[in-house]
Coordinates of C-alpha atoms and ligand atoms in Angstrom, one line a residue:
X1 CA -5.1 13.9 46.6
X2 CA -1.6 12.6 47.7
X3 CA 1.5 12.8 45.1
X4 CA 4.3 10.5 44.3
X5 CA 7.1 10.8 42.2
X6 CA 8.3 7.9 40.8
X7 CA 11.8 7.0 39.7
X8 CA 12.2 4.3 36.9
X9 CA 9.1 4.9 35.1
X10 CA 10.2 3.7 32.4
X11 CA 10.7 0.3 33.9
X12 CA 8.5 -2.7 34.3
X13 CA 7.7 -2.1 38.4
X14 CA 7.7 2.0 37.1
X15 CA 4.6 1.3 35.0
X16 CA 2.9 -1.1 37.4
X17 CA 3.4 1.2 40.5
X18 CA 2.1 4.1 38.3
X19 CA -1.2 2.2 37.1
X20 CA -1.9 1.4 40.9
X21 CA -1.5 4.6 42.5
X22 CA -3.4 6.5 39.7
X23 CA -6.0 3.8 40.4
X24 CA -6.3 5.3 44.3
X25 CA -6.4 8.4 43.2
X26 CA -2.8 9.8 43.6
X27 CA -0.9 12.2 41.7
X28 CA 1.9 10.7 39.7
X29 CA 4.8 12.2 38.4
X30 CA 7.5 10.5 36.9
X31 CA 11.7 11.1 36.6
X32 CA 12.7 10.1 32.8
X33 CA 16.5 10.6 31.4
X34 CA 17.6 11.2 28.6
X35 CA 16.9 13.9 25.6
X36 CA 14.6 11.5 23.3
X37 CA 14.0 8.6 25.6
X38 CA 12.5 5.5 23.4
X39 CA 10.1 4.7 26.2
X40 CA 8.7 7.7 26.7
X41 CA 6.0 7.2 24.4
X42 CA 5.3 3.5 25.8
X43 CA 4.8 5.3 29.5
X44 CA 2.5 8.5 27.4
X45 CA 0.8 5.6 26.2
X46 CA 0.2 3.2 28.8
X47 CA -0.4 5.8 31.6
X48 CA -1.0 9.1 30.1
X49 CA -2.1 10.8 33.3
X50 CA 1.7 10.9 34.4
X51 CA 3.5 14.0 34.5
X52 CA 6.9 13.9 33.2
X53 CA 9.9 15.1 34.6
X54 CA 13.4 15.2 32.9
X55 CA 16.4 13.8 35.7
X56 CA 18.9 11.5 35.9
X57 CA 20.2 10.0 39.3
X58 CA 23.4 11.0 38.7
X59 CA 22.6 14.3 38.3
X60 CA 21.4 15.8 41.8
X61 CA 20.3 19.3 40.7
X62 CA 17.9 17.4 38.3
X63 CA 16.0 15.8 41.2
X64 CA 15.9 18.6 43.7
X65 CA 14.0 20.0 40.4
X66 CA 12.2 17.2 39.9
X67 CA 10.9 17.3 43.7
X68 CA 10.3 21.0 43.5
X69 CA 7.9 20.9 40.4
X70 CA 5.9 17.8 41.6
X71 CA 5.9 18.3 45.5
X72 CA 5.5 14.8 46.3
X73 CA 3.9 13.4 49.7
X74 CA 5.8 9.7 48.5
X75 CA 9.2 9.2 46.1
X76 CA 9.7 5.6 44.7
X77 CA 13.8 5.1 44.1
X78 CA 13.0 2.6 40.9
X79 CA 15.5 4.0 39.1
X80 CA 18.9 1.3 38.6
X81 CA 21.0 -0.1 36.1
X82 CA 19.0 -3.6 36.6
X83 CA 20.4 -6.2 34.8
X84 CA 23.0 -7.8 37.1
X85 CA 25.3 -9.4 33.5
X86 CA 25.8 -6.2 32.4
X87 CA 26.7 -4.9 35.7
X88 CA 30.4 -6.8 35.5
X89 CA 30.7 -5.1 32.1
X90 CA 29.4 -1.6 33.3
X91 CA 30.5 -1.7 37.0
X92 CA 31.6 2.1 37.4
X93 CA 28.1 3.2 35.2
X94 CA 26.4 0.5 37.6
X95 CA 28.0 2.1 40.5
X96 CA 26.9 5.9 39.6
X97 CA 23.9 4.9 39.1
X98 CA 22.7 2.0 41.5
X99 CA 24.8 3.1 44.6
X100 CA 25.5 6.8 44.3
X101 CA 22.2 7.4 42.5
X102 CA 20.6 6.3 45.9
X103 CA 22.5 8.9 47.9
X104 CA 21.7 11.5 45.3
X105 CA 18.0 11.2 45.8
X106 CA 18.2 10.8 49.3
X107 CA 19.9 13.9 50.1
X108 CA 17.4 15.4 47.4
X109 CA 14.8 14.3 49.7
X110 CA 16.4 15.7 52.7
X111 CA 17.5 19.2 51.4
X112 CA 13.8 19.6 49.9
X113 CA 12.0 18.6 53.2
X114 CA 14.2 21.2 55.1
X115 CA 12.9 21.2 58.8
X116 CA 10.3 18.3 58.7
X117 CA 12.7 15.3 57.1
X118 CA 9.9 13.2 57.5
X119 CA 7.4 15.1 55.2
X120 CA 8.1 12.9 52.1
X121 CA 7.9 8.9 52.4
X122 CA 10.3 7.3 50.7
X123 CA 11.1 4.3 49.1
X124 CA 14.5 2.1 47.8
X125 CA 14.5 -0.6 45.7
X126 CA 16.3 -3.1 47.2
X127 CA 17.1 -6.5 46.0
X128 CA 17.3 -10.2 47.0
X129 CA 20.6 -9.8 45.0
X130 CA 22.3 -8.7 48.5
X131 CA 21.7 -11.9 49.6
X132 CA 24.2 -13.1 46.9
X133 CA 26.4 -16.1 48.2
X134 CA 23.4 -16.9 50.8
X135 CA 24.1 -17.3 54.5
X136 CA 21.1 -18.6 55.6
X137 CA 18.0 -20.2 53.8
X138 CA 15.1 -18.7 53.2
X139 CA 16.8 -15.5 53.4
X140 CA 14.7 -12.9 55.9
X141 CA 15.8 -9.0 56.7
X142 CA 18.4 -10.2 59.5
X143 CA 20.3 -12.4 57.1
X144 CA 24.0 -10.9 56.5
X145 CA 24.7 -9.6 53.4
X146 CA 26.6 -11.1 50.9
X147 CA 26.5 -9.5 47.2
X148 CA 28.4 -11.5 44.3
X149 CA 27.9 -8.6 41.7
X150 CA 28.6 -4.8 41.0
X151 CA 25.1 -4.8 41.0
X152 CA 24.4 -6.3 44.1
X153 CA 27.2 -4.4 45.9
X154 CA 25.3 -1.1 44.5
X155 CA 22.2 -2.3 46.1
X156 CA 24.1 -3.1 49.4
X157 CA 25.3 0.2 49.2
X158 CA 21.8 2.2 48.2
X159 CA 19.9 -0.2 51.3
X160 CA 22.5 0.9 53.8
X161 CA 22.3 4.3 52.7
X162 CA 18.6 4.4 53.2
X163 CA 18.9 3.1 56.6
X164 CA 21.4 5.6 57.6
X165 CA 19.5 8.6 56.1
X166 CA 16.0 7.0 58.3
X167 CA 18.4 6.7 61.7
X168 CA 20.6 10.0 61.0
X169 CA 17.6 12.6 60.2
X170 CA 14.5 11.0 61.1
X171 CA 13.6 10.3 57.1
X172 CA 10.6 8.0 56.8
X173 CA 12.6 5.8 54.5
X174 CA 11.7 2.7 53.9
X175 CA 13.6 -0.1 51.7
X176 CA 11.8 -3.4 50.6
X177 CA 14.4 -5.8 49.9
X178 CA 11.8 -7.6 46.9
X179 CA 12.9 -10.9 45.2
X180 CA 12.7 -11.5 41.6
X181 CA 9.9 -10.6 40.0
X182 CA 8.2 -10.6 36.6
X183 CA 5.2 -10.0 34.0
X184 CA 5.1 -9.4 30.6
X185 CA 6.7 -6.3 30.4
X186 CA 9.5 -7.5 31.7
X187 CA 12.5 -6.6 30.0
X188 CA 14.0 -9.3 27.1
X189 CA 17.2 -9.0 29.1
X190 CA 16.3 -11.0 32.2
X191 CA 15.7 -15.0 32.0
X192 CA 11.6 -15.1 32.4
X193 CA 11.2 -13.0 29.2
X194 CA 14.2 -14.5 27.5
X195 CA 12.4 -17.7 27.4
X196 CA 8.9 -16.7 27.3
X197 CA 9.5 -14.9 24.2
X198 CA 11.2 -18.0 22.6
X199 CA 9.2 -20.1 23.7
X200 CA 6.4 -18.1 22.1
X201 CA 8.6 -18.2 18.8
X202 CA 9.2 -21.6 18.7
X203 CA 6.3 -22.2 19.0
X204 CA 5.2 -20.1 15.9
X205 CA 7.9 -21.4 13.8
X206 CA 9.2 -18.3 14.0
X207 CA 12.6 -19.6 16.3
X208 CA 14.8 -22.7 16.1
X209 CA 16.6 -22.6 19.4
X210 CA 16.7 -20.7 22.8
X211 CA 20.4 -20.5 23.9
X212 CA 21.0 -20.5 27.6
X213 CA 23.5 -19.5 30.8
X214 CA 23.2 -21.8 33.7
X215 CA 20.5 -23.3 34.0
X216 CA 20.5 -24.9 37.6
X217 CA 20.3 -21.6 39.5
X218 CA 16.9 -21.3 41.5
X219 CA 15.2 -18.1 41.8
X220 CA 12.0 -17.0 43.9
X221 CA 10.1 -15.6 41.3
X222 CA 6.7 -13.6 41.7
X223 CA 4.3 -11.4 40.0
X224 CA 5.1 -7.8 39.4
X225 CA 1.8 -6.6 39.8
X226 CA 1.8 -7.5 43.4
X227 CA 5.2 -6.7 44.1
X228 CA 4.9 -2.9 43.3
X229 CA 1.3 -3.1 46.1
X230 CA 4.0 -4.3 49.0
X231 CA 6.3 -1.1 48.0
X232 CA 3.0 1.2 48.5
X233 CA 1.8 -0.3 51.4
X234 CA 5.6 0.0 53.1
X235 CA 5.0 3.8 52.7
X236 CA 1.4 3.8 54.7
X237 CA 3.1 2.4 57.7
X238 CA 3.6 4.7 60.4
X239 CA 7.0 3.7 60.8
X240 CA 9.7 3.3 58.3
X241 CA 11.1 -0.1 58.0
X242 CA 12.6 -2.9 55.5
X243 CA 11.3 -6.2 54.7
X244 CA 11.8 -9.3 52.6
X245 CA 9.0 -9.5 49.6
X246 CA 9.0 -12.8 48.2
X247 CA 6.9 -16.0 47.3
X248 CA 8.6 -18.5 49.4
X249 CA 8.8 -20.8 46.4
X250 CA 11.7 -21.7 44.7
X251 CA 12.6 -23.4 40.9
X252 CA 15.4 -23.4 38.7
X253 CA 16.3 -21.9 35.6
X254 CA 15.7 -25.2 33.7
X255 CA 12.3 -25.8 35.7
X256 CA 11.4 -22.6 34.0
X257 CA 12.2 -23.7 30.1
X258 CA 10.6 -26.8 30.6
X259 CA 7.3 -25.5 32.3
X260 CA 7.1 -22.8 29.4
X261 CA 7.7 -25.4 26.9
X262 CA 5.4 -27.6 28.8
X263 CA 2.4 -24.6 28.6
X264 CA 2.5 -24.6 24.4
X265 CA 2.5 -28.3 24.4
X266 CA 6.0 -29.1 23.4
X267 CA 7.4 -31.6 25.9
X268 CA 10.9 -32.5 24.4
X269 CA 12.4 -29.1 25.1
X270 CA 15.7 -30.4 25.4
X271 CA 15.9 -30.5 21.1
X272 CA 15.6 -26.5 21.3
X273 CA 17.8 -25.2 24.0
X274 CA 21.7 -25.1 23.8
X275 CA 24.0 -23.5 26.6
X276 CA 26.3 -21.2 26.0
X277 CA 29.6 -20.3 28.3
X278 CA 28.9 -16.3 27.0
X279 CA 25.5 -16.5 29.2
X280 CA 27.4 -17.7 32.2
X281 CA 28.2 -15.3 34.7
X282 CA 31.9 -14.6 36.5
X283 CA 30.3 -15.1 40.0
X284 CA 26.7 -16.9 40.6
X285 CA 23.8 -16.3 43.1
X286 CA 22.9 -20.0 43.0
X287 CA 19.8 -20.2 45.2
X288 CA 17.3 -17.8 46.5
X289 CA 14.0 -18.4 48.4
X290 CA 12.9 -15.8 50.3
X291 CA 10.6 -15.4 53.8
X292 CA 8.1 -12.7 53.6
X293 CA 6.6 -13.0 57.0
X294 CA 6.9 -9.7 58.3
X295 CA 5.8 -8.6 55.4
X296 CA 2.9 -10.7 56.0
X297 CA 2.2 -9.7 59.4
X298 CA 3.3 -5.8 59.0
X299 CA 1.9 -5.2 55.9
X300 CA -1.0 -7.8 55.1
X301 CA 1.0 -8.9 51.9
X302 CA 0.6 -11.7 49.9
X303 CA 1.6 -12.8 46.8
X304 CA -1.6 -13.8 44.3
X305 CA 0.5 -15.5 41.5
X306 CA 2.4 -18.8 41.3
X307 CA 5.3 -19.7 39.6
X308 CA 3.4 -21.8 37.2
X309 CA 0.7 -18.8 36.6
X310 CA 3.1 -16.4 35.9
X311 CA 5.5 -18.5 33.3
X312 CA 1.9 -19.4 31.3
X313 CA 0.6 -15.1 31.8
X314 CA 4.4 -14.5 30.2
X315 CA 4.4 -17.3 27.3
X316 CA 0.8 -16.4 26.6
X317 CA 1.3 -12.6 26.2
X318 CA 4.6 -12.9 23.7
X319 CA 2.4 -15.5 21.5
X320 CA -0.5 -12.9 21.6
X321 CA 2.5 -10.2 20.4
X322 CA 4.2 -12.3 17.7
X323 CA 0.9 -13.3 16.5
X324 CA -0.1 -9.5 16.3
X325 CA 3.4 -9.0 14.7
X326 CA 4.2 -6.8 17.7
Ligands
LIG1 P1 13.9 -2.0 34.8 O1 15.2 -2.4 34.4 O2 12.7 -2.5 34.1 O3 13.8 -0.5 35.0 C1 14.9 0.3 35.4 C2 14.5 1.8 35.3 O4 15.7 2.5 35.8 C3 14.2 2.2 33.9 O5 13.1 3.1 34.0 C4 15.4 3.0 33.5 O6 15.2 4.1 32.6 C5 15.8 3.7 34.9 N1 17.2 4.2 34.9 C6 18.3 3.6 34.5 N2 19.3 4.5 34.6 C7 18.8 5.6 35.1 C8 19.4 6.9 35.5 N3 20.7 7.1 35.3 N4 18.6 7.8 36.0 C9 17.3 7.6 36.2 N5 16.7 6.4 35.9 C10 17.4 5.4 35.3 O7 13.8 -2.5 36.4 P2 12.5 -3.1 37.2 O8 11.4 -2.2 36.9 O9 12.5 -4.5 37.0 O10 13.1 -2.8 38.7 C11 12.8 -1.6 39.4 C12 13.8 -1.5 40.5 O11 13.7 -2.6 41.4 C13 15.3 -1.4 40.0 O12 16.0 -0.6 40.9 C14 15.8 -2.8 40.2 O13 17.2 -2.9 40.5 C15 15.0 -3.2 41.5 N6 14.7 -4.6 41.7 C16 14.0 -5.3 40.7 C17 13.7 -6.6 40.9 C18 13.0 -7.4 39.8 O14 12.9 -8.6 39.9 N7 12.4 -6.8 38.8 C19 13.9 -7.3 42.2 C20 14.6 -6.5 43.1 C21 14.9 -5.2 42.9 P3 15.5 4.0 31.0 O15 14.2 3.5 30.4 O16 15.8 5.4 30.7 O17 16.7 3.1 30.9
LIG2 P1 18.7 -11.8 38.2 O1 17.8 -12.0 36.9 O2 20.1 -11.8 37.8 O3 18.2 -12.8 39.2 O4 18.3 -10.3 38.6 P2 18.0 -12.7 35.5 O5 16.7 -13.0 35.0 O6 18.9 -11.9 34.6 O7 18.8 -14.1 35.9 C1 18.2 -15.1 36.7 C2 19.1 -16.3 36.6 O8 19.0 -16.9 35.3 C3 20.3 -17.4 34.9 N1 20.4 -17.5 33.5 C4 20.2 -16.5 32.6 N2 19.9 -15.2 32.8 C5 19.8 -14.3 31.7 N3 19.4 -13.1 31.9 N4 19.9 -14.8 30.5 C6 20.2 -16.1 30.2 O9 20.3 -16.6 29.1 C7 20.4 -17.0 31.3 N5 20.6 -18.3 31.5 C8 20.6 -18.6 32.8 C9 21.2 -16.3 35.5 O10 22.6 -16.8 35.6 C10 20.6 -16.1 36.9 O11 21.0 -17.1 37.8 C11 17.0 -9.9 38.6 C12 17.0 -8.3 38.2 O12 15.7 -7.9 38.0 C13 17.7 -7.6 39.3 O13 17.6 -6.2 39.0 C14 17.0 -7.9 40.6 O14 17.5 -7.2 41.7 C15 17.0 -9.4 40.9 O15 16.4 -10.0 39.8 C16 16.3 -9.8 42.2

């Protein structure tokens, strides 16, 4: 039975990825922080076969023990400060965490291995966010790199760390540079849940108005589910590589309101939604569409949900909640 330790388990792609390796049979251990971590009894709950493992990414000694109790044949890096806003706020915590967190668990990796660096697989979560202030549309895994965030300069650093680590010591380490991606457990932080969740509340009377950042920005936005599949089949490749995971589709931010107004019947979204200059970031990523065909080819990846699929699974799951008074 092959093991993987899993970073982030917490997270949404941390729950996902641990569902679908239980499901073929693996192992899974997961790395959670913190003393009395609120999630840990969503994760004891959701997955309960996982075994848990207290580390941090900033703290290295807590993932060489982390590696040495679970001995695992595959790591997922999942682990990040995620939420790109914050990340102007937070840029040093964003930095330790995103960026150096990377390195920490790489050199974890490579210190537990000792002779045979290639022994454990490994995979980093990077992000469409490199992409930034695009240079070239749809963006592929040649395109240069061009982050407009701490967050996305963490990432840049984390992906070229991982490639360094594969070409300096022969790591199998692979880095799938995904594009956004979503569910119902996504956090409330990021934009699909944001409004899915007010939508859902609007709809039960429950909400008066959804306030909004910029809502011309276009995102490629996919399912989660089949997002944390690509990451797993990256690690059954013989070689390590990186590659683009996207839907090839692109919307923007006010496509999204109006098709989840759209999905509970309410066609005049425009009375409910009101910007706000505080949602507005100090530096946008204004369009994103991503080309997936290596990913295709390499891998045999492709994504099963569209846009309008996902934005009705999302609106549909918060009305089921609020209605349960979740
Ligand atoms: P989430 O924000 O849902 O999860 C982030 C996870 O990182 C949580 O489990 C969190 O734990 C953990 N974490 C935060 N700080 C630390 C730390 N210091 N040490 C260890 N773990 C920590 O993110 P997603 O699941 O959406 O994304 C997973 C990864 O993929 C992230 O690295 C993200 O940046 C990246 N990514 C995501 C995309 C997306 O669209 N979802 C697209 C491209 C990349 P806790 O619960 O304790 O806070
Ligand atoms: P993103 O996701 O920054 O792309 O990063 P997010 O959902 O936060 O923003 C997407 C776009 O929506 C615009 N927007 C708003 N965003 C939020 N959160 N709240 C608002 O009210 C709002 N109004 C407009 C944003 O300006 C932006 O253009 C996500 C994260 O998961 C990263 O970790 C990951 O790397 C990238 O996706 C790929």
């Amino acid at each position: 039975m092959p093991t993987a330790l899993i970073t982030g388990i917490t997270g949404q792609d941390g729950l996902y990825l641990a569902e679908l390796l239980l499901a073929k049979g693996y192992d899974v251990h997961g790395v959670i922080r913190g003393q009395n971590n609120p999630r840990r009894e969503l994760v004891e709950r959701l997955v309960p076969d996982v075994r848990l493992h207290n580390g941090d990414l900033t703290d290295l000694s807590s993932l060489m023990r982390a590696l040495r109790e679970s001995q695992p044949d595959e790591v997922y890096n999942l682990g990040a400060v995620s939420f790109v806003a914050y990340s102007w706020e937070n840029a040093f915590v964003t930095s330790d965490v995103t960026a150096i967190g990377v390195l920490n668990l790489l050199e974890a990796v490579r210190l537990h291995c000792g002779d045979d660096p290639s022994s454990v697989r490994f995979y980093q979560a990077s992000s469409s966010e490199m992409f930034g202030k695009v240079q070239e549309t749809p963006q592929r895994e040649s395109t240069l790199l061009w982050p407009r965030s701490p967050y996305g300069v963490s990432k840049v650093y984390g992906h070229y760390m991982t490639i360094n680590y594969r070409e300096s010591y022969g790591m199998h380490a692979s880095s799938g540079i995904l594009f956004n991606h979503e569910s119902p457990r996504r956090g409330e932080e990021f934009v699909t849940r944001k409004v899915s969740k007010a939508v859902a509340a609007i709809k039960l009377g429950m909400q008066d108005e959804l306030v909004m950042g910029n809502l011309d920005a276009r995102r490629d936005w996919g399912f989660a589910g089949d997002y944390v599949d690509a990451m797993w089949r990256m690690l059954q490749q013989p070689e390590a590589d990186d590659y683009v995971i996207a839907t090839g589709e692109t919307h923007t931010i006010e496509e999204l309101v109006r098709v989840a107004f759209a999905h509970v019947g309410i066609d005049d979204w425009k009375r409910y939604v009101r910007q706000d200059p505080a949602f507005m970031r100090p530096a946008e990523v204004d369009e994103l569409i991503g080309d997936a065909s290596k990913a295709r080819e390499v891998l045999g990846w492709e994504p099963t949900v569209r846009f309008e699929e996902l934005v009705a699974m999302m609106v549909d799951a918060d009305v089921a909640a609020l209605k349960a008074g979740w």
